[in-house]
Tab-separated table of C-alpha atoms in Angstrom:
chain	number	residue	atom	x	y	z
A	1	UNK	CA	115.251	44.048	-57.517
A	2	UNK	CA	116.456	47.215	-55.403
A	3	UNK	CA	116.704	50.744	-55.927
A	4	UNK	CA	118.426	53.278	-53.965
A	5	UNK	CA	117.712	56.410	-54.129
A	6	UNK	CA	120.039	59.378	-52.957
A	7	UNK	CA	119.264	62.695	-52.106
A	8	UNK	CA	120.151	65.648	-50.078
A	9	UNK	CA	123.065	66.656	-52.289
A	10	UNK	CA	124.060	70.705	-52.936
A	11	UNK	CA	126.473	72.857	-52.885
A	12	UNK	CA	127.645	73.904	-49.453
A	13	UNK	CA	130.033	76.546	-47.366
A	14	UNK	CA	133.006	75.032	-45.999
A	15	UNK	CA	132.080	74.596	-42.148
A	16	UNK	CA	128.234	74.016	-43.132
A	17	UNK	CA	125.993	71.152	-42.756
A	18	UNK	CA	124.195	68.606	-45.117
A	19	UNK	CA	121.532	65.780	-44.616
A	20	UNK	CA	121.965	62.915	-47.622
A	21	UNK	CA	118.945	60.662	-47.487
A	22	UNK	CA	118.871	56.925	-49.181
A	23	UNK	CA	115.873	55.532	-49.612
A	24	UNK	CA	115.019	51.653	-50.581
A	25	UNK	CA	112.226	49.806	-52.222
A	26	UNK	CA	111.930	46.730	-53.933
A	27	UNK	CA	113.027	43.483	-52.528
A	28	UNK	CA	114.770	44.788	-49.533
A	29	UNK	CA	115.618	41.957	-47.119
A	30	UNK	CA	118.775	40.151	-45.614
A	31	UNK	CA	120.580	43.229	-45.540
A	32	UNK	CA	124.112	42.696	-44.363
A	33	UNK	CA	125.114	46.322	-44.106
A	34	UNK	CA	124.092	49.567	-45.813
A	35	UNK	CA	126.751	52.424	-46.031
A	36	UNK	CA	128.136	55.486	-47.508
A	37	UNK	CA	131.001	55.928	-50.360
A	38	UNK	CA	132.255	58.977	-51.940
A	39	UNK	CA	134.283	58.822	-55.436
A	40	UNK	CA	136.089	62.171	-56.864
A	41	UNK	CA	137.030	62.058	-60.658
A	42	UNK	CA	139.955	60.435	-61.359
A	43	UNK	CA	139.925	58.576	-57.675
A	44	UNK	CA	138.746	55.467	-56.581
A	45	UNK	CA	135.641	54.977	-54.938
A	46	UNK	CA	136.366	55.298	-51.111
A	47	UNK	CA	134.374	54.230	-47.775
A	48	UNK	CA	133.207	57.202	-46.068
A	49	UNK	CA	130.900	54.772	-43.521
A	50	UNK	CA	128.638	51.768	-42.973
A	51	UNK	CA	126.180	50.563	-40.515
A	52	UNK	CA	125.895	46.811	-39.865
A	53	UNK	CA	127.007	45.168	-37.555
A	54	UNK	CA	128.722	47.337	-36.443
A	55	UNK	CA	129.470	51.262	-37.638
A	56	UNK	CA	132.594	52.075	-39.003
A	57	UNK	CA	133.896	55.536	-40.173
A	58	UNK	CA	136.676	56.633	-42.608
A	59	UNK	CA	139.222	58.002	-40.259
A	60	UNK	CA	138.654	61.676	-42.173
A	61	UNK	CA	135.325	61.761	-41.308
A	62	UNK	CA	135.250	61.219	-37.762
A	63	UNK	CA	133.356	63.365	-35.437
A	64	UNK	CA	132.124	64.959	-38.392
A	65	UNK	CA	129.728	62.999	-39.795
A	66	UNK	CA	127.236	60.457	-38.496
A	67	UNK	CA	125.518	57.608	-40.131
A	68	UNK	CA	121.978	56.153	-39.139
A	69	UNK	CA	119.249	54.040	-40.605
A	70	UNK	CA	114.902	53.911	-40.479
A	71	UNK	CA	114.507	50.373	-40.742
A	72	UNK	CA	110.641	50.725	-40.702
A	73	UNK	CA	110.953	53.191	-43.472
A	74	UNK	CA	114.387	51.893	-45.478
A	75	UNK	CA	116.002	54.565	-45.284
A	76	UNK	CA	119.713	55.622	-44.328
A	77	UNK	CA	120.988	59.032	-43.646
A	78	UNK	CA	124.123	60.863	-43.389
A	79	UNK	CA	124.489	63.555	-41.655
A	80	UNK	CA	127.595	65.332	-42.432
A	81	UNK	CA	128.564	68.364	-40.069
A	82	UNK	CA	131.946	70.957	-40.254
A	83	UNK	CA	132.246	70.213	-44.202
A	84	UNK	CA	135.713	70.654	-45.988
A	85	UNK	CA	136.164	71.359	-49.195
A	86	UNK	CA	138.185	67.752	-49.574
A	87	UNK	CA	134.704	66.496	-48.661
A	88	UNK	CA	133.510	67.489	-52.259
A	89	UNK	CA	132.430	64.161	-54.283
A	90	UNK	CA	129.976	62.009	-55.314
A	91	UNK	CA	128.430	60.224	-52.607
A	92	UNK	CA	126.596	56.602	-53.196
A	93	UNK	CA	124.521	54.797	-51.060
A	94	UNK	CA	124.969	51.040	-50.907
A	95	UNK	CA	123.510	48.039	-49.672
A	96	UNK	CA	125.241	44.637	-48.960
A	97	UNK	CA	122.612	41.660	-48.758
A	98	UNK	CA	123.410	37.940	-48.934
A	99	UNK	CA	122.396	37.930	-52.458
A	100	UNK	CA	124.536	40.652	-53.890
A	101	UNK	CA	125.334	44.552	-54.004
A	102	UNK	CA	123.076	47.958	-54.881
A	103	UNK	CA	124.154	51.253	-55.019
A	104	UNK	CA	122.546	54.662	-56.222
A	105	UNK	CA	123.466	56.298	-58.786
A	106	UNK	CA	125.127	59.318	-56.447
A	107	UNK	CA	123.992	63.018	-55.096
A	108	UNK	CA	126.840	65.523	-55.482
A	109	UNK	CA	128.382	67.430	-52.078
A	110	UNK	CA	129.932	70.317	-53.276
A	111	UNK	CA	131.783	72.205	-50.105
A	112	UNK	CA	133.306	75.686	-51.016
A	113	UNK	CA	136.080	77.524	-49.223
């Protein structure tokens, strides 16, 4: 099995900075991709980025935030720069391995104007 762990989460200016951390343990190996989603009540859960093979960004977070992993240590960050207060949600770390799908339970961003 795999946890994921979130952190980082807090309340936050509007034009401040926050560092969510995700760390792994358990049976971490072929890992496709780990990323980033964010989920408001009443919305669906949305992309906000992943690093595989490639990185990809939700086009409202671009230039803003900036996703990156510590293989030797499992962990995957986001660091999210010039908040809004449309960036306020739950935000869930997941990893995508051959097997199947984890995610954390969530840290909560709150950005106020």
């Amino acid at each position: 099995q795999v946890q994921l762990v979130e952190s980082g989460g807090g309340l936050v200016q509007a034009g401040g900075s926050l560092r969510l951390s995700c760390a792994a343990s358990g049976n971490v190996f072929r890992i496709i991709s780990m990323g980033w989603y964010r989920q408001v009540p009443g919305k669906q859960r949305e992309l906000v980025a992943i690093s595989g093979g490639s990185t990809v960004y939700a086009d409202s977070v671009k230039g803003r935030f900036t996703i990156s992993r510590d293989n030797a240590k499992n962990t995957l960050y986001l660091q999210m720069n010039s908040l809004k207060p449309e960036d306020t949600a739950v935000y869930y770390c997941n990893m995508r391995t051959s097997v199947m799908d984890y995610w954390g339970k969530g840290t909560l961003v709150t950005v106020s104007s």
